[in-house]
PDB file of C-alpha atoms in Angstrom:
ATOM      1  CA  MET A   1      -1.077-107.756  83.230  1.00  0.00           C
ATOM      2  CA  THR A   2      -3.536-110.017  81.631  1.00  0.00           C
ATOM      3  CA  GLY A   3      -6.890-111.312  82.293  1.00  0.00           C
ATOM      4  CA  ARG A   4      -8.431-108.054  83.523  1.00  0.00           C
ATOM      5  CA  LEU A   5     -11.806-108.974  82.203  1.00  0.00           C
ATOM      6  CA  THR A   6     -11.682-112.683  82.890  1.00  0.00           C
ATOM      7  CA  GLY A   7     -15.285-113.970  83.507  1.00  0.00           C
ATOM      8  CA  ARG A   8     -16.874-110.661  82.463  1.00  0.00           C
ATOM      9  CA  ILE A   9     -19.573-110.326  79.797  1.00  0.00           C
ATOM     10  CA  ALA A  10     -19.061-107.333  77.652  1.00  0.00           C
ATOM     11  CA  LEU A  11     -21.220-105.937  74.918  1.00  0.00           C
ATOM     12  CA  ILE A  12     -19.697-103.642  72.372  1.00  0.00           C
ATOM     13  CA  THR A  13     -21.722-101.449  69.809  1.00  0.00           C
ATOM     14  CA  GLY A  14     -20.122-100.397  66.542  1.00  0.00           C
ATOM     15  CA  ALA A  15     -17.733-103.397  66.905  1.00  0.00           C
ATOM     16  CA  THR A  16     -16.628-103.664  63.198  1.00  0.00           C
ATOM     17  CA  GLY A  17     -15.458-100.085  63.106  1.00  0.00           C
ATOM     18  CA  GLY A  18     -11.908 -99.059  63.766  1.00  0.00           C
ATOM     19  CA  ILE A  19     -11.975 -98.252  67.533  1.00  0.00           C
ATOM     20  CA  GLY A  20     -14.762-101.086  67.944  1.00  0.00           C
ATOM     21  CA  GLN A  21     -12.660-103.865  66.528  1.00  0.00           C
ATOM     22  CA  ALA A  22      -9.706-102.838  68.416  1.00  0.00           C
ATOM     23  CA  THR A  23     -11.691-102.670  71.666  1.00  0.00           C
ATOM     24  CA  ALA A  24     -13.236-106.091  70.846  1.00  0.00           C
ATOM     25  CA  GLU A  25      -9.682-107.678  70.258  1.00  0.00           C
ATOM     26  CA  LEU A  26      -8.288-106.214  73.340  1.00  0.00           C
ATOM     27  CA  PHE A  27     -11.143-107.300  75.518  1.00  0.00           C
ATOM     28  CA  ALA A  28     -10.825-110.739  74.089  1.00  0.00           C
ATOM     29  CA  ARG A  29      -7.312-111.050  74.828  1.00  0.00           C
ATOM     30  CA  GLU A  30      -8.101-109.872  78.382  1.00  0.00           C
ATOM     31  CA  GLY A  31     -10.495-112.791  78.902  1.00  0.00           C
ATOM     32  CA  ALA A  32     -14.055-111.202  78.293  1.00  0.00           C
ATOM     33  CA  ARG A  33     -16.922-113.042  76.966  1.00  0.00           C
ATOM     34  CA  LEU A  34     -18.157-110.786  74.189  1.00  0.00           C
ATOM     35  CA  VAL A  35     -21.292-109.667  72.514  1.00  0.00           C
ATOM     36  CA  VAL A  36     -20.116-107.736  69.292  1.00  0.00           C
ATOM     37  CA  THR A  37     -22.823-105.727  67.531  1.00  0.00           C
ATOM     38  CA  ASP A  38     -23.104-103.590  64.493  1.00  0.00           C
ATOM     39  CA  LEU A  39     -25.268-103.075  61.193  1.00  0.00           C
ATOM     40  CA  GLY A  40     -23.126-105.269  58.795  1.00  0.00           C
ATOM     41  CA  GLU A  41     -23.706-108.933  59.375  1.00  0.00           C
ATOM     42  CA  ASP A  42     -20.929-110.278  57.102  1.00  0.00           C
ATOM     43  CA  ALA A  43     -18.350-107.937  58.920  1.00  0.00           C
ATOM     44  CA  LEU A  44     -19.616-109.082  62.304  1.00  0.00           C
ATOM     45  CA  GLU A  45     -19.387-112.686  61.503  1.00  0.00           C
ATOM     46  CA  ALA A  46     -16.085-112.141  60.294  1.00  0.00           C
ATOM     47  CA  LEU A  47     -15.051-110.433  63.399  1.00  0.00           C
ATOM     48  CA  ALA A  48     -16.609-113.102  65.665  1.00  0.00           C
ATOM     49  CA  THR A  49     -14.873-115.925  63.530  1.00  0.00           C
ATOM     50  CA  ARG A  50     -11.519-114.152  64.066  1.00  0.00           C
ATOM     51  CA  LEU A  51     -11.980-113.699  67.696  1.00  0.00           C
ATOM     52  CA  SER A  52     -13.445-117.236  68.358  1.00  0.00           C
ATOM     53  CA  ALA A  53     -10.388-118.662  66.650  1.00  0.00           C
ATOM     54  CA  GLY A  54      -8.188-116.871  69.310  1.00  0.00           C
ATOM     55  CA  GLY A  55     -10.143-118.704  71.935  1.00  0.00           C
ATOM     56  CA  ALA A  56     -12.769-116.094  72.867  1.00  0.00           C
ATOM     57  CA  GLU A  57     -16.421-116.883  73.518  1.00  0.00           C
ATOM     58  CA  VAL A  58     -18.377-114.554  71.139  1.00  0.00           C
ATOM     59  CA  LEU A  59     -21.921-113.867  70.200  1.00  0.00           C
ATOM     60  CA  ALA A  60     -22.353-111.639  67.044  1.00  0.00           C
ATOM     61  CA  ALA A  61     -25.779-109.881  66.830  1.00  0.00           C
ATOM     62  CA  ARG A  62     -26.942-107.232  64.222  1.00  0.00           C
ATOM     63  CA  LEU A  63     -27.964-104.074  66.115  1.00  0.00           C
ATOM     64  CA  ASP A  64     -29.614-100.733  64.943  1.00  0.00           C
ATOM     65  CA  VAL A  65     -28.761 -98.545  68.076  1.00  0.00           C
ATOM     66  CA  THR A  66     -31.654 -96.281  67.080  1.00  0.00           C
ATOM     67  CA  SER A  67     -34.129 -99.032  67.507  1.00  0.00           C
ATOM     68  CA  ALA A  68     -35.491 -99.744  71.077  1.00  0.00           C
ATOM     69  CA  GLU A  69     -37.061-103.040  69.738  1.00  0.00           C
ATOM     70  CA  ASN A  70     -33.615-104.163  68.508  1.00  0.00           C
ATOM     71  CA  TRP A  71     -31.856-103.189  71.593  1.00  0.00           C
ATOM     72  CA  GLY A  72     -34.489-105.320  73.574  1.00  0.00           C
ATOM     73  CA  GLU A  73     -33.751-108.245  71.219  1.00  0.00           C
ATOM     74  CA  VAL A  74     -29.938-108.069  71.546  1.00  0.00           C
ATOM     75  CA  THR A  75     -30.261-107.679  75.336  1.00  0.00           C
ATOM     76  CA  GLU A  76     -32.406-110.616  75.574  1.00  0.00           C
ATOM     77  CA  LEU A  77     -29.938-112.609  73.452  1.00  0.00           C
ATOM     78  CA  THR A  78     -27.221-111.726  75.712  1.00  0.00           C
ATOM     79  CA  ARG A  79     -29.162-112.910  78.722  1.00  0.00           C
ATOM     80  CA  ARG A  80     -29.995-116.179  77.214  1.00  0.00           C
ATOM     81  CA  ARG A  81     -26.405-116.703  76.036  1.00  0.00           C
ATOM     82  CA  PHE A  82     -24.399-115.665  78.978  1.00  0.00           C
ATOM     83  CA  GLY A  83     -26.839-115.094  81.808  1.00  0.00           C
ATOM     84  CA  GLY A  84     -25.948-111.449  82.439  1.00  0.00           C
ATOM     85  CA  LEU A  85     -24.031-108.536  81.456  1.00  0.00           C
ATOM     86  CA  ASP A  86     -21.141-106.624  83.218  1.00  0.00           C
ATOM     87  CA  VAL A  87     -19.883-104.166  80.572  1.00  0.00           C
ATOM     88  CA  LEU A  88     -21.501-102.126  77.980  1.00  0.00           C
ATOM     89  CA  VAL A  89     -19.383-100.157  75.616  1.00  0.00           C
ATOM     90  CA  ASN A  90     -21.178 -97.724  73.331  1.00  0.00           C
ATOM     91  CA  ILE A  91     -18.945 -96.997  70.258  1.00  0.00           C
ATOM     92  CA  ALA A  92     -21.401 -96.858  67.475  1.00  0.00           C
ATOM     93  CA  GLY A  93     -21.369 -93.520  65.955  1.00  0.00           C
ATOM     94  CA  ILE A  94     -21.727 -91.494  62.732  1.00  0.00           C
ATOM     95  CA  VAL A  95     -20.305 -88.134  61.665  1.00  0.00           C
ATOM     96  CA  ASP A  96     -21.677 -85.169  59.560  1.00  0.00           C
ATOM     97  CA  TRP A  97     -19.262 -82.315  58.827  1.00  0.00           C
ATOM     98  CA  PRO A  98     -21.353 -79.242  58.026  1.00  0.00           C
ATOM     99  CA  GLY A  99     -21.885 -76.384  60.405  1.00  0.00           C
ATOM    100  CA  ILE A 100     -24.919 -74.700  61.705  1.00  0.00           C
ATOM    101  CA  GLU A 101     -26.538 -73.227  58.373  1.00  0.00           C
ATOM    102  CA  ASP A 102     -25.527 -76.198  56.013  1.00  0.00           C
ATOM    103  CA  THR A 103     -26.606 -79.099  58.280  1.00  0.00           C
ATOM    104  CA  THR A 104     -29.876 -80.546  56.892  1.00  0.00           C
ATOM    105  CA  TYR A 105     -32.695 -81.403  59.197  1.00  0.00           C
ATOM    106  CA  GLU A 106     -32.329 -84.979  58.015  1.00  0.00           C
ATOM    107  CA  ALA A 107     -28.648 -85.282  58.731  1.00  0.00           C
ATOM    108  CA  TRP A 108     -29.365 -83.698  62.244  1.00  0.00           C
ATOM    109  CA  GLU A 109     -32.019 -86.178  63.111  1.00  0.00           C
ATOM    110  CA  ARG A 110     -29.853 -88.988  61.914  1.00  0.00           C
ATOM    111  CA  VAL A 111     -26.658 -88.057  63.802  1.00  0.00           C
ATOM    112  CA  ILE A 112     -28.550 -87.368  66.901  1.00  0.00           C
ATOM    113  CA  ALA A 113     -30.481 -90.633  66.571  1.00  0.00           C
ATOM    114  CA  VAL A 114     -27.352 -92.798  66.272  1.00  0.00           C
ATOM    115  CA  ASN A 115     -24.757 -90.976  68.665  1.00  0.00           C
ATOM    116  CA  GLN A 116     -27.151 -89.635  71.419  1.00  0.00           C
ATOM    117  CA  THR A 117     -30.334 -91.570  71.439  1.00  0.00           C
ATOM    118  CA  GLY A 118     -28.541 -94.785  70.599  1.00  0.00           C
ATOM    119  CA  THR A 119     -26.227 -94.405  73.704  1.00  0.00           C
ATOM    120  CA  TRP A 120     -29.274 -93.544  75.914  1.00  0.00           C
ATOM    121  CA  LEU A 121     -31.231 -96.589  74.537  1.00  0.00           C
ATOM    122  CA  GLY A 122     -28.325 -98.701  75.125  1.00  0.00           C
ATOM    123  CA  MET A 123     -27.930 -97.759  78.733  1.00  0.00           C
ATOM    124  CA  LYS A 124     -31.630 -97.787  79.410  1.00  0.00           C
ATOM    125  CA  THR A 125     -32.241-101.264  77.976  1.00  0.00           C
ATOM    126  CA  ALA A 126     -29.148-102.958  79.324  1.00  0.00           C
ATOM    127  CA  MET A 127     -29.429-101.321  82.809  1.00  0.00           C
ATOM    128  CA  PRO A 128     -31.482-104.174  84.360  1.00  0.00           C
ATOM    129  CA  LEU A 129     -28.726-106.774  83.551  1.00  0.00           C
ATOM    130  CA  LEU A 130     -25.901-104.292  84.441  1.00  0.00           C
ATOM    131  CA  ARG A 131     -27.475-103.549  87.879  1.00  0.00           C
ATOM    132  CA  ALA A 132     -27.955-107.367  88.489  1.00  0.00           C
ATOM    133  CA  SER A 133     -24.150-107.768  88.021  1.00  0.00           C
ATOM    134  CA  GLY A 134     -23.448-105.754  91.040  1.00  0.00           C
ATOM    135  CA  ASN A 135     -20.063-104.571  89.628  1.00  0.00           C
ATOM    136  CA  ALA A 136     -20.825-103.169  86.225  1.00  0.00           C
ATOM    137  CA  SER A 137     -19.355-100.525  83.982  1.00  0.00           C
ATOM    138  CA  ILE A 138     -20.569 -98.553  81.041  1.00  0.00           C
ATOM    139  CA  VAL A 139     -18.152 -96.814  78.760  1.00  0.00           C
ATOM    140  CA  ASN A 140     -19.654 -94.199  76.558  1.00  0.00           C
ATOM    141  CA  THR A 141     -17.722 -92.862  73.405  1.00  0.00           C
ATOM    142  CA  SER A 142     -17.902 -89.128  73.107  1.00  0.00           C
ATOM    143  CA  SER A 143     -15.109 -87.123  71.367  1.00  0.00           C
ATOM    144  CA  VAL A 144     -12.946 -84.080  72.041  1.00  0.00           C
ATOM    145  CA  LEU A 145     -15.718 -82.442  69.976  1.00  0.00           C
ATOM    146  CA  GLY A 146     -17.907 -83.055  72.987  1.00  0.00           C
ATOM    147  CA  LEU A 147     -15.515 -80.917  75.003  1.00  0.00           C
ATOM    148  CA  VAL A 148     -14.506 -77.916  72.759  1.00  0.00           C
ATOM    149  CA  GLY A 149     -16.028 -76.213  69.861  1.00  0.00           C
ATOM    150  CA  SER A 150     -14.595 -76.539  66.309  1.00  0.00           C
ATOM    151  CA  GLY A 151     -16.755 -74.227  64.197  1.00  0.00           C
ATOM    152  CA  ALA A 152     -18.149 -77.203  62.132  1.00  0.00           C
ATOM    153  CA  ALA A 153     -19.774 -80.741  62.498  1.00  0.00           C
ATOM    154  CA  ALA A 154     -22.781 -78.962  64.273  1.00  0.00           C
ATOM    155  CA  ALA A 155     -24.785 -82.223  64.683  1.00  0.00           C
ATOM    156  CA  TYR A 156     -21.789 -84.358  65.662  1.00  0.00           C
ATOM    157  CA  GLN A 157     -20.643 -81.789  68.297  1.00  0.00           C
ATOM    158  CA  ALA A 158     -24.154 -81.489  69.759  1.00  0.00           C
ATOM    159  CA  SER A 159     -24.475 -85.311  70.107  1.00  0.00           C
ATOM    160  CA  LYS A 160     -21.181 -85.818  71.624  1.00  0.00           C
ATOM    161  CA  GLY A 161     -21.598 -83.121  74.016  1.00  0.00           C
ATOM    162  CA  ALA A 162     -24.873 -84.661  75.061  1.00  0.00           C
ATOM    163  CA  VAL A 163     -23.145 -88.001  75.635  1.00  0.00           C
ATOM    164  CA  ARG A 164     -20.616 -86.495  78.039  1.00  0.00           C
ATOM    165  CA  LEU A 165     -23.472 -84.926  80.233  1.00  0.00           C
ATOM    166  CA  LEU A 166     -25.644 -87.960  79.747  1.00  0.00           C
ATOM    167  CA  THR A 167     -22.710 -90.046  81.078  1.00  0.00           C
ATOM    168  CA  LYS A 168     -22.302 -87.841  84.113  1.00  0.00           C
ATOM    169  CA  THR A 169     -25.969 -87.880  85.145  1.00  0.00           C
ATOM    170  CA  ALA A 170     -26.095 -91.725  84.753  1.00  0.00           C
ATOM    171  CA  ALA A 171     -22.893 -92.072  86.922  1.00  0.00           C
ATOM    172  CA  VAL A 172     -24.672 -90.104  89.813  1.00  0.00           C
ATOM    173  CA  GLU A 173     -27.942 -92.048  89.387  1.00  0.00           C
ATOM    174  CA  TYR A 174     -26.394 -95.447  89.447  1.00  0.00           C
ATOM    175  CA  ALA A 175     -23.169 -94.986  91.685  1.00  0.00           C
ATOM    176  CA  ALA A 176     -24.883 -96.629  94.609  1.00  0.00           C
ATOM    177  CA  ARG A 177     -26.443 -99.313  92.420  1.00  0.00           C
ATOM    178  CA  GLY A 178     -23.347-101.081  91.208  1.00  0.00           C
ATOM    179  CA  VAL A 179     -22.821 -99.371  87.927  1.00  0.00           C
ATOM    180  CA  ARG A 180     -19.974 -97.041  87.106  1.00  0.00           C
ATOM    181  CA  VAL A 181     -20.439 -94.828  83.952  1.00  0.00           C
ATOM    182  CA  ASN A 182     -17.601 -93.008  82.276  1.00  0.00           C
ATOM    183  CA  SER A 183     -16.968 -91.473  78.814  1.00  0.00           C
ATOM    184  CA  VAL A 184     -13.847 -91.654  76.543  1.00  0.00           C
ATOM    185  CA  HIS A 185     -12.994 -88.716  74.366  1.00  0.00           C
ATOM    186  CA  PRO A 186     -10.721 -89.545  71.364  1.00  0.00           C
ATOM    187  CA  GLY A 187      -9.025 -86.998  69.358  1.00  0.00           C
ATOM    188  CA  VAL A 188      -8.406 -87.294  65.550  1.00  0.00           C
ATOM    189  CA  VAL A 189      -8.133 -91.150  65.059  1.00  0.00           C
ATOM    190  CA  ALA A 190      -7.549 -93.017  61.830  1.00  0.00           C
ATOM    191  CA  THR A 191     -10.847 -94.846  61.537  1.00  0.00           C
ATOM    192  CA  PRO A 192     -12.796 -95.649  58.434  1.00  0.00           C
ATOM    193  CA  MET A 193     -15.249 -92.899  59.540  1.00  0.00           C
ATOM    194  CA  ILE A 194     -12.591 -90.107  58.902  1.00  0.00           C
ATOM    195  CA  GLN A 195     -10.226 -91.930  56.695  1.00  0.00           C
ATOM    196  CA  GLU A 196     -11.392 -90.062  53.414  1.00  0.00           C
ATOM    197  CA  LEU A 197     -10.629 -86.784  55.102  1.00  0.00           C
ATOM    198  CA  LEU A 198      -7.157 -87.878  56.392  1.00  0.00           C
ATOM    199  CA  ASP A 199      -6.260 -89.279  52.852  1.00  0.00           C
ATOM    200  CA  GLU A 200      -7.434 -85.884  51.331  1.00  0.00           C
ATOM    201  CA  GLN A 201      -5.626 -83.733  53.814  1.00  0.00           C
ATOM    202  CA  GLY A 202      -2.951 -85.880  55.665  1.00  0.00           C
ATOM    203  CA  ASP A 203      -0.878 -83.952  58.054  1.00  0.00           C
ATOM    204  CA  ARG A 204      -2.405 -80.733  56.856  1.00  0.00           C
ATOM    205  CA  GLN A 205      -5.755 -81.642  58.380  1.00  0.00           C
ATOM    206  CA  PRO A 206      -6.288 -78.721  60.732  1.00  0.00           C
ATOM    207  CA  ASP A 207      -6.855 -80.841  64.040  1.00  0.00           C
ATOM    208  CA  ILE A 208      -3.704 -82.827  63.281  1.00  0.00           C
ATOM    209  CA  VAL A 209      -1.832 -79.524  62.762  1.00  0.00           C
ATOM    210  CA  ARG A 210      -3.101 -78.323  66.276  1.00  0.00           C
ATOM    211  CA  THR A 211      -2.374 -81.656  67.895  1.00  0.00           C
ATOM    212  CA  PRO A 212       0.879 -81.418  69.816  1.00  0.00           C
ATOM    213  CA  LEU A 213       1.861 -84.957  68.793  1.00  0.00           C
ATOM    214  CA  ARG A 214       1.467 -84.031  65.237  1.00  0.00           C
ATOM    215  CA  ARG A 215      -0.429 -87.085  64.057  1.00  0.00           C
ATOM    216  CA  ALA A 216      -3.594 -89.027  64.162  1.00  0.00           C
ATOM    217  CA  GLY A 217      -4.076 -91.641  66.701  1.00  0.00           C
ATOM    218  CA  GLY A 218      -4.678 -95.387  65.914  1.00  0.00           C
ATOM    219  CA  PRO A 219      -7.624 -97.274  67.135  1.00  0.00           C
ATOM    220  CA  ALA A 220      -5.366 -99.504  69.132  1.00  0.00           C
ATOM    221  CA  GLU A 221      -4.258 -96.351  71.176  1.00  0.00           C
ATOM    222  CA  ILE A 222      -7.870 -95.849  72.213  1.00  0.00           C
ATOM    223  CA  ALA A 223      -8.992 -99.241  73.098  1.00  0.00           C
ATOM    224  CA  PRO A 224      -6.712 -99.368  76.322  1.00  0.00           C
ATOM    225  CA  ALA A 225      -8.757 -96.478  77.625  1.00  0.00           C
ATOM    226  CA  MET A 226     -11.899 -98.392  77.118  1.00  0.00           C
ATOM    227  CA  LEU A 227     -10.282-101.407  78.959  1.00  0.00           C
ATOM    228  CA  PHE A 228      -9.135 -99.400  81.904  1.00  0.00           C
ATOM    229  CA  LEU A 229     -12.659 -98.022  82.382  1.00  0.00           C
ATOM    230  CA  ALA A 230     -14.196-101.434  81.891  1.00  0.00           C
ATOM    231  CA  CYS A 231     -12.238-103.328  84.452  1.00  0.00           C
ATOM    232  CA  ASP A 232     -11.786-103.032  88.225  1.00  0.00           C
ATOM    233  CA  GLU A 233      -8.556-101.022  87.940  1.00  0.00           C
ATOM    234  CA  SER A 234     -10.978 -98.036  87.648  1.00  0.00           C
ATOM    235  CA  SER A 235     -13.074 -98.954  90.525  1.00  0.00           C
ATOM    236  CA  PHE A 236     -13.091 -95.568  92.036  1.00  0.00           C
ATOM    237  CA  VAL A 237     -13.770 -93.959  88.688  1.00  0.00           C
ATOM    238  CA  THR A 238     -17.111 -92.723  87.662  1.00  0.00           C
ATOM    239  CA  GLY A 239     -18.686 -89.700  86.053  1.00  0.00           C
ATOM    240  CA  THR A 240     -15.561 -88.683  84.379  1.00  0.00           C
ATOM    241  CA  GLU A 241     -14.121 -88.239  80.876  1.00  0.00           C
ATOM    242  CA  LEU A 242     -10.976 -89.833  79.757  1.00  0.00           C
ATOM    243  CA  VAL A 243      -9.454 -87.790  76.820  1.00  0.00           C
ATOM    244  CA  VAL A 244      -7.078 -89.560  74.401  1.00  0.00           C
ATOM    245  CA  ASP A 245      -6.387 -86.937  71.928  1.00  0.00           C
ATOM    246  CA  GLY A 246      -2.507 -86.559  71.522  1.00  0.00           C
ATOM    247  CA  GLY A 247      -2.787 -83.228  73.455  1.00  0.00           C
ATOM    248  CA  LEU A 248      -5.340 -81.628  71.171  1.00  0.00           C
ATOM    249  CA  THR A 249      -7.354 -80.064  74.168  1.00  0.00           C
ATOM    250  CA  ALA A 250      -4.183 -79.042  76.115  1.00  0.00           C
ATOM    251  CA  TYR A 251      -4.034 -75.593  74.655  1.00  0.00           C
TER     252      TYR A 251
END
């Protein structure tokens, strides 16, 4: 099946990262008009150029997801360029590995600002355009570490657990207002954010050892989950978590 997002306008944060790029590429193939956002302007322009060469209509916009002002600017750019918004995919995120005692205050604040506050700001700022669509979808990126504990990554786990419940309360609030809200929970995925750890530990990485499929996933294996929740095939799905983790949380 193709054209599942034909005519739909989708804004993706963290679009130059591993999962972000894979999602943008899949959405483009499925006919979406795209707003791709991230911090690095050169990487954004390269992504937009590549997607445009494939026939997609793309707007690239630098976005610091922790800035309410910047969110307002990008949302207004989207309105001016495309006239509305149908899909918001919050992917932008950062990780910090230490546990409770070793996490610094500064690291805690930064992770919460990007992963948790950034997701909330995106929904808050884009919601008027999404409500006007009448048939909109928000896909928030949490993690398996938003579902179960690991004994590490205290700030990251706190932020991703918050995204899960923020998603659920938004789904209830907007269910009768034309906006579905769901979360995706990847397991170990070979993205730039964790590549150093994967290079160092490889198949000995503890979460890979515990993953029944015994490998890390690829970004292209997460993007279809984003697509399913963004398109009308999931029209009766809201307030849920879609776990894509190679069986990690099956134990």
